[in-house]
Short mmCIF file of C-alpha atoms in Angstrom, two decimals:
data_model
loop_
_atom_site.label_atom_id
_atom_site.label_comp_id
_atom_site.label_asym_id
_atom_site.label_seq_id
_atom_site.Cartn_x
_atom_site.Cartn_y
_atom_site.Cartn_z
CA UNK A 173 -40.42 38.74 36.67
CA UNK A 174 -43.97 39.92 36.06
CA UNK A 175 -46.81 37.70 36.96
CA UNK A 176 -48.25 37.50 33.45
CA UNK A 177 -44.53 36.76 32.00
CA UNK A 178 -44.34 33.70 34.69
CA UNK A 179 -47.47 32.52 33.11
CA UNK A 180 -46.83 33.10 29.66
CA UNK A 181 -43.80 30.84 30.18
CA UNK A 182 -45.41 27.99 32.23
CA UNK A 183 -48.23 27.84 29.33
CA UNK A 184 -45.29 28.01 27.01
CA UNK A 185 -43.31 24.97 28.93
CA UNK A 186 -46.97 23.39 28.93
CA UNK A 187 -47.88 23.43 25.39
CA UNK A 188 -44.13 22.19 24.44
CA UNK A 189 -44.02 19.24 26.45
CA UNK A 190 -47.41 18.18 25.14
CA UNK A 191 -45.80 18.53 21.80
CA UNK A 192 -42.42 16.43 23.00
CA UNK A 193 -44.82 13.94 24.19
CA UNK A 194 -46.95 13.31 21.04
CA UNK A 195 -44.61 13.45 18.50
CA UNK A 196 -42.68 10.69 20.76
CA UNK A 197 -45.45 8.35 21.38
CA UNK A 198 -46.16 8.37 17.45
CA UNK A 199 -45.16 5.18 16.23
CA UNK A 200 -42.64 5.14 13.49
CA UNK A 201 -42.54 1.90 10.21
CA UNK A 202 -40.26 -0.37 12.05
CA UNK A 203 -41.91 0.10 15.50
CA UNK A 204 -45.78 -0.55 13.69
CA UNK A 205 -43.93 -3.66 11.89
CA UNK A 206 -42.39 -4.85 14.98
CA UNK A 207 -45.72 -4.94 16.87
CA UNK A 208 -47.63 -6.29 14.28
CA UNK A 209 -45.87 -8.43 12.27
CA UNK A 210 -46.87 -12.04 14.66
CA UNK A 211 -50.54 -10.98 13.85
CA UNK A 212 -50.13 -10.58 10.21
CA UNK A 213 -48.30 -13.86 9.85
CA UNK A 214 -50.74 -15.81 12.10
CA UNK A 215 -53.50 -14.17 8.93
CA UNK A 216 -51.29 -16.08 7.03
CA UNK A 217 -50.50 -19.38 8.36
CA UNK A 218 -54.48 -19.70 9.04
CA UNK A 219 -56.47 -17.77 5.87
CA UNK A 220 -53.76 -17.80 3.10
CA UNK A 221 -53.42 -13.97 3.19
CA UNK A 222 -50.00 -12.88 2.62
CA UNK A 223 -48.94 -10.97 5.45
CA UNK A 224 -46.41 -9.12 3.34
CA UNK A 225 -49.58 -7.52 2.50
CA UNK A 226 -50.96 -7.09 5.66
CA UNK A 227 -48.77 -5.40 6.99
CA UNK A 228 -48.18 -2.89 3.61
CA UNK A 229 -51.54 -2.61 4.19
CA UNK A 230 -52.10 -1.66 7.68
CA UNK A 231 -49.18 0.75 7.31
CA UNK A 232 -50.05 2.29 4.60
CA UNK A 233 -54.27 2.54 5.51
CA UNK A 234 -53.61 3.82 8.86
CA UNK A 235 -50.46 5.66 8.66
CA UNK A 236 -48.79 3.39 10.89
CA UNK A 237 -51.31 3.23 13.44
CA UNK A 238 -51.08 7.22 13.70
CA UNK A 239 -54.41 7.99 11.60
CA UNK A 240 -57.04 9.59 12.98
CA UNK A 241 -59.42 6.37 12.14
CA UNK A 242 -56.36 3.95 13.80
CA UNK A 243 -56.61 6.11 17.00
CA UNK A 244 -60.12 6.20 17.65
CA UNK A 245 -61.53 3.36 16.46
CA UNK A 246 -58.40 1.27 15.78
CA UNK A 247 -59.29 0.43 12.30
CA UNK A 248 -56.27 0.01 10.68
CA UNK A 249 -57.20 -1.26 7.04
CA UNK A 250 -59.65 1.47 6.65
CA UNK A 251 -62.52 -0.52 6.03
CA UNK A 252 -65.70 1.02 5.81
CA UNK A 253 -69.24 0.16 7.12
CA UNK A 254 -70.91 -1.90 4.73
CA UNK A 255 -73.10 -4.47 6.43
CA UNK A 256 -71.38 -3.83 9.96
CA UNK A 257 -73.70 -3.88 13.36
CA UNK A 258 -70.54 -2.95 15.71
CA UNK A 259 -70.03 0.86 16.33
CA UNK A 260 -69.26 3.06 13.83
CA UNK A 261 -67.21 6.36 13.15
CA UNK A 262 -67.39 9.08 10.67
CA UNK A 263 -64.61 9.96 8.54
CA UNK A 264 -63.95 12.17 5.62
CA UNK A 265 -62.37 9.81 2.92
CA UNK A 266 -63.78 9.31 -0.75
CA UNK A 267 -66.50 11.61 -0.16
CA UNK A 268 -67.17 13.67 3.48
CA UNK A 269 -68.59 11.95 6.41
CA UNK A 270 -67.90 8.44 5.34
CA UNK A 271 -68.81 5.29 7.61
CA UNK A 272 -66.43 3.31 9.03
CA UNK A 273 -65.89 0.41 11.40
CA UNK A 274 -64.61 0.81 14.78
CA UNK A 275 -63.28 -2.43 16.97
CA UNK A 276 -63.01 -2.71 19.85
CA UNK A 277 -58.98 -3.37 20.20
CA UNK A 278 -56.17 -3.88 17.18
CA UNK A 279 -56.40 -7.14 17.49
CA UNK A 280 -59.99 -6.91 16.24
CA UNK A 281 -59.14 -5.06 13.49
CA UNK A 282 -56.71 -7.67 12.39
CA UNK A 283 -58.94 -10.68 12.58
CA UNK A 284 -61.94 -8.48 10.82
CA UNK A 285 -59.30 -8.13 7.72
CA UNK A 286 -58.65 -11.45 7.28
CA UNK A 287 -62.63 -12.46 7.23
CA UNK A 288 -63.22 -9.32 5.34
CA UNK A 289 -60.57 -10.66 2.33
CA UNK A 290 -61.74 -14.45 2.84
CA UNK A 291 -65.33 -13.66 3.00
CA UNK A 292 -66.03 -12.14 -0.31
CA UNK A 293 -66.30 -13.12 -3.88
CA UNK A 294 -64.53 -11.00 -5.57
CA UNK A 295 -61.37 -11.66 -3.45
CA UNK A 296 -61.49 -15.63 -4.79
CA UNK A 297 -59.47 -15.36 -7.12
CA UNK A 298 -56.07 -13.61 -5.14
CA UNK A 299 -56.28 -17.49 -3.28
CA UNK A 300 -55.47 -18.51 -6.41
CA UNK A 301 -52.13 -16.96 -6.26
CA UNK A 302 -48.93 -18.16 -4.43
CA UNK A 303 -48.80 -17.21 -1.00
CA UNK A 304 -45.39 -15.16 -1.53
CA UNK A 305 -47.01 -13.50 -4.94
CA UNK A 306 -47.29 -10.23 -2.96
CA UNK A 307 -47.03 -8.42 -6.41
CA UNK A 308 -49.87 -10.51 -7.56
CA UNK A 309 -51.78 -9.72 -4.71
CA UNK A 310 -51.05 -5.83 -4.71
CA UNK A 311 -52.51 -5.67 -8.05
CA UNK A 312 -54.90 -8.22 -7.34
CA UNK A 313 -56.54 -5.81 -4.43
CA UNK A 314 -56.30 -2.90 -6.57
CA UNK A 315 -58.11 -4.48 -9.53
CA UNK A 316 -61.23 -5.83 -7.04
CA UNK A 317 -61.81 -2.48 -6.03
CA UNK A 318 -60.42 -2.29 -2.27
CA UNK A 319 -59.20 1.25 -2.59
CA UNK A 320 -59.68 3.92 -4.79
CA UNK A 321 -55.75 5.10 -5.43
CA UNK A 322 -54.48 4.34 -8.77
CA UNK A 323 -50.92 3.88 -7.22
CA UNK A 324 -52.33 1.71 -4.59
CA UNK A 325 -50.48 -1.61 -5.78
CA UNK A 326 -47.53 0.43 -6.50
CA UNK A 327 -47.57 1.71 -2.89
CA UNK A 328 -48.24 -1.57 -1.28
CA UNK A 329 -45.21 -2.88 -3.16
CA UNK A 330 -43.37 -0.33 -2.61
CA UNK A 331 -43.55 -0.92 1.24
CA UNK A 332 -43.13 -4.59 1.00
CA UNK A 333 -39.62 -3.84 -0.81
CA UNK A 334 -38.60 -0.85 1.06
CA UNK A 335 -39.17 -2.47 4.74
CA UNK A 336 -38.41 -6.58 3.07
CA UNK A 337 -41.82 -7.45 4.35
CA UNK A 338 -41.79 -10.54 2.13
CA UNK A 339 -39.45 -11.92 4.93
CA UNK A 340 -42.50 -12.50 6.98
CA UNK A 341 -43.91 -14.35 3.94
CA UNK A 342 -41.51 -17.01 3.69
CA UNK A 343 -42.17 -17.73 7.88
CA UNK A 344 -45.75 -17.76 7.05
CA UNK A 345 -45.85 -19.84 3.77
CA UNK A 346 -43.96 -22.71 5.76
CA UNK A 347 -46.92 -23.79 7.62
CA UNK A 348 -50.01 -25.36 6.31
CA UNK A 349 -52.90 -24.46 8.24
CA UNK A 350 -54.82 -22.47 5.78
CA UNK A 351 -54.57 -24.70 3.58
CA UNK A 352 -56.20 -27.18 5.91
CA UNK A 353 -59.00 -24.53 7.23
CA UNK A 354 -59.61 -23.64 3.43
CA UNK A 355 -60.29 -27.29 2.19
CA UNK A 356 -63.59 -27.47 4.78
CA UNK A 357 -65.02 -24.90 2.93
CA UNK A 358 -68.15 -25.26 1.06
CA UNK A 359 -66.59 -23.68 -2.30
CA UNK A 360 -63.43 -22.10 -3.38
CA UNK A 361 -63.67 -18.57 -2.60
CA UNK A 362 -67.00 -18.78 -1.06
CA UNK A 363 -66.26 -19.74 1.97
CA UNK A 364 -65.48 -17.56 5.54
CA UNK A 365 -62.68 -17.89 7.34
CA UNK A 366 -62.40 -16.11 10.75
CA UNK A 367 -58.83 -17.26 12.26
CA UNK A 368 -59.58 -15.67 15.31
CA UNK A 369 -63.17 -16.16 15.94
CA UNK A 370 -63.00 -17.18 19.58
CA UNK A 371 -59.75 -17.12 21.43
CA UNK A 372 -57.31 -14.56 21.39
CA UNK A 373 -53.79 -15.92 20.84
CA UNK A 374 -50.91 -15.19 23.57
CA UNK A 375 -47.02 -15.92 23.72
CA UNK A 376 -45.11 -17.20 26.38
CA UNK A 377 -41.52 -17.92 26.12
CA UNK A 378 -42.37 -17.08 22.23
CA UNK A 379 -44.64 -20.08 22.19
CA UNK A 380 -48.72 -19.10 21.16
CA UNK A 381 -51.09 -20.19 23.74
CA UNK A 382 -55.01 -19.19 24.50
CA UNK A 383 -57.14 -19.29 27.77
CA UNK A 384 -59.10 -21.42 28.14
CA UNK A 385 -62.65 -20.95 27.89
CA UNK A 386 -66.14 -22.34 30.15
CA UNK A 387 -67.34 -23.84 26.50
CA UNK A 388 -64.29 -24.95 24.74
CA UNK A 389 -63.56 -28.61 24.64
CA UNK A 390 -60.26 -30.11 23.27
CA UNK A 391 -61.32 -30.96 20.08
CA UNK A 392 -62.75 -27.71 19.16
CA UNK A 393 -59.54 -25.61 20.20
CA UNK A 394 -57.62 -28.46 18.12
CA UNK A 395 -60.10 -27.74 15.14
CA UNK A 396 -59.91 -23.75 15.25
CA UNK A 397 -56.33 -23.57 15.13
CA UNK A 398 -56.29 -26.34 12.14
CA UNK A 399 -54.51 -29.15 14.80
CA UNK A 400 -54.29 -32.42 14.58
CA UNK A 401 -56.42 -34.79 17.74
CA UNK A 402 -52.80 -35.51 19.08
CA UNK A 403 -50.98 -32.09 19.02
CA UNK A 404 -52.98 -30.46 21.11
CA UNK A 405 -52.22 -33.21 24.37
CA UNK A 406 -48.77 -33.43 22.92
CA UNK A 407 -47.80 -30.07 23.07
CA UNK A 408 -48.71 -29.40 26.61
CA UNK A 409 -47.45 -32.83 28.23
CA UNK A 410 -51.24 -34.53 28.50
CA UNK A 411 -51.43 -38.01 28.80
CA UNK A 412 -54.42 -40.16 28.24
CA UNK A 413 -56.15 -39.41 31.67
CA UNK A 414 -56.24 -35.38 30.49
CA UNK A 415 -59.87 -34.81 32.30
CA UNK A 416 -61.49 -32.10 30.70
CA UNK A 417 -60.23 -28.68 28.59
CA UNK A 418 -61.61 -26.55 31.54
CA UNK A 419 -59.54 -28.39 34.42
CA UNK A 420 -56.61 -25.77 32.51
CA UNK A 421 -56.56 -22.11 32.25
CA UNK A 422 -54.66 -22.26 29.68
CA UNK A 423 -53.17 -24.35 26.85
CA UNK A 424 -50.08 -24.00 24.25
CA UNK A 425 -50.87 -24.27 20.55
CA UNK A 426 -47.70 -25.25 19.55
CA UNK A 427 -44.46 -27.07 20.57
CA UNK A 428 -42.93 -25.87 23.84
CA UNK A 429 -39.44 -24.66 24.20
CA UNK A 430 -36.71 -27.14 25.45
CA UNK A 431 -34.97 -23.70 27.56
CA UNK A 432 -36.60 -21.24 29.62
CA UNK A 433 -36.50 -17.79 28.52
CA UNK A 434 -33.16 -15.83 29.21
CA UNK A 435 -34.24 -13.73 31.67
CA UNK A 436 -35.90 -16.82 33.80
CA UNK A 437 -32.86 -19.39 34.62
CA UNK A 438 -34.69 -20.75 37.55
CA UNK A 439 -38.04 -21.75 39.79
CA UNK A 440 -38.83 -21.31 43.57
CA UNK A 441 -40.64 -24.63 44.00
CA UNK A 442 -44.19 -23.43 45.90
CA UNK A 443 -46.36 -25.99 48.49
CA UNK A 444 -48.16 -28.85 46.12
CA UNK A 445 -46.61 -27.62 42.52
CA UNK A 446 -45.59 -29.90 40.13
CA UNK A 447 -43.69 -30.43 37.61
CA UNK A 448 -46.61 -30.01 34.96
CA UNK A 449 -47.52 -26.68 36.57
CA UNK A 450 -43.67 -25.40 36.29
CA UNK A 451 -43.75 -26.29 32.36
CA UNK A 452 -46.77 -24.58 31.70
CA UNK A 453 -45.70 -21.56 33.28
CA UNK A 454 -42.56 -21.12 31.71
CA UNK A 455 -43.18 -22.64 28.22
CA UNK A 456 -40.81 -25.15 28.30
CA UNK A 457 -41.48 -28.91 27.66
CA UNK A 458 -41.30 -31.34 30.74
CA UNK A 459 -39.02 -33.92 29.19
CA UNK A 460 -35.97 -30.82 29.07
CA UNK A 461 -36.90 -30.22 32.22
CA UNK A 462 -36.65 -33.54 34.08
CA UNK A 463 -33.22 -33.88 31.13
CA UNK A 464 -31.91 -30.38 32.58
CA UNK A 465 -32.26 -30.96 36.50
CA UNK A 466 -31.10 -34.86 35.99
CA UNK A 467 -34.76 -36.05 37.40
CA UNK A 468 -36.11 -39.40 36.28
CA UNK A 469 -39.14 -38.42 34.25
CA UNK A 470 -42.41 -38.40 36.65
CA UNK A 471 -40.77 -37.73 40.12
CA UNK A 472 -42.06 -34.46 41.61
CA UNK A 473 -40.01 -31.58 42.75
CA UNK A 474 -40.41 -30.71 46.70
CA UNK A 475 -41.04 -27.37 47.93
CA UNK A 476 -38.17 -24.84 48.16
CA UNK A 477 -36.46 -27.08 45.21
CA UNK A 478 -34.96 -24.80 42.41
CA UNK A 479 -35.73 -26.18 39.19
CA UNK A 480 -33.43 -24.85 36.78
CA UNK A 481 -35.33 -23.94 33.60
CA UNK A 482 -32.32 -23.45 31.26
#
């Protein structure tokens, strides 16, 4: 074989794997729904928006996080510059060179969606709607002026139907928060809503938690998330003598487990851990605990103990 036919080859071999490996890394509707779809129900639970329509939304505005603009800039909802100080990007949309916002993560573009539809007047009135009126809302966006398409609502419901986003509706509408969050405004419709203006919510053992901050204090996490002065101590085993938010690096938002995930069944017991520390590291509440290892509630494991966590 000729040197120039064993390069012609190799660039060949080249130029095919790169193909191979962006058409696989592309992500397809159920992979963009299954990474998404706790983010567009939290927009729920805490603004109101449906996140049936969050979801049609970012799917169908960034091409399931494929687009050009989702790539680069991870907008995902397409939305343009406006009043925006962050960074920007130019994009050829309505008309060529259009501005747009770029965020720093996903995540980002998520929370700026939410404040962007609870922020502005002439979104009111789609809060007057049920929160699982995802046809309402389709037309509802359409008829305010968020995109351009005449199909648009069709499309969004469309998606909704086709992948039974309304499912994640129904999980949504079952909690309160927003409802809460939306009563301390100053006027209906008004009023701005960012539901994830300071901490970034994790899961552990499928329970939401957020790290803890040099500023926060208890009552202010408890107030962001729309909680309650007790649920906050409740939910991650604090008793009166709780010290301060920053003596944790981290606290649940929401009722601990009573097992330990399947693929941890048990803990090492290190030098000086307790039985608080275990819980919080695993998500799973310290009464099931003591209840599953047949401790009386408020002795302390030793070290090399295995505390069974299921």
């Amino acid at each position: 074989m000729s040197l120039r036919v064993f390069l012609s080859c190799l660039l060949f071999l080249f130029f095919f794997s790169g193909l191979s490996g962006q058409s696989s890394s592309r992500l397809s509707p159920q992979d963009y729904i299954e990474k998404y779809n706790e983010w567009a129900v939290m927009n729920m639970t805490r603004t109101g928006v449906p996140a049936s329509i969050t979801l049609a939304q970012g799917m169908l505005e960034s091409g399931n996080g494929n687009s050009r603009l989702a790539v680069e800039a991870n907008n995902h909802f397409g939305i343009k510059c406006h009043e925006w100080t962050g960074e920007k990007v130019y994009h050829h949309d309505d008309r060529r060179n259009e501005c747009f916002r770029k965020y720093n993560s996903v995540y980002d573009s998520y929370a700026d969606h939410a404040k962007f539809l609870t922020g502005r007047s002439r979104y009111a009135s789609l809060f007057e709607l049920d929160a699982t009126d995802y046809k309402g809302w389709s037309k509802g966006l359409k008829k305010a002026g968020y995109a351009t398409d005449p199909n648009y609502a069709k499309r969004l419901i469309d998606l909704i139907e086709k992948y039974q986003l309304y499912l994640f509706d129904e999980e949504g509408g079952s909690q309160t928060t927003w409802r809460r969050t939306a009563e301390r405004g100053t006027s209906a419709g008004t009023h701005e809503i960012d539901p994830f203006s300071r901490h970034e919510v994790h899961f552990n053992n499928g329970v939401k938690y957020v790290n803890v901050k040099p500023s926060d204090t208890f009552s202010g996490i408890a107030e962001e998330f729309g909680l309650r002065d007790w649920e906050l101590p409740r939910y991650n085993d604090l008793g009166a003598e709780r010290g301060k938010v920053t003596d944790y690096k981290y606290l649940y938002i929401q009722p601990k487990r009573k097992n330990g995930h399947p693929n941890h069944k048990s803990h090492l017991v290190r030098e000086n851990e307790t039985m608080f520390e275990i819980s919080q590291i695993y998500g799973v509440k310290m009464k099931s605990l003591y209840k599953i290892n047949g401790m009386p509630e408020g002795k302390e494991p030793r070290p090399g103990d295995r505390i069974k966590l299921r």
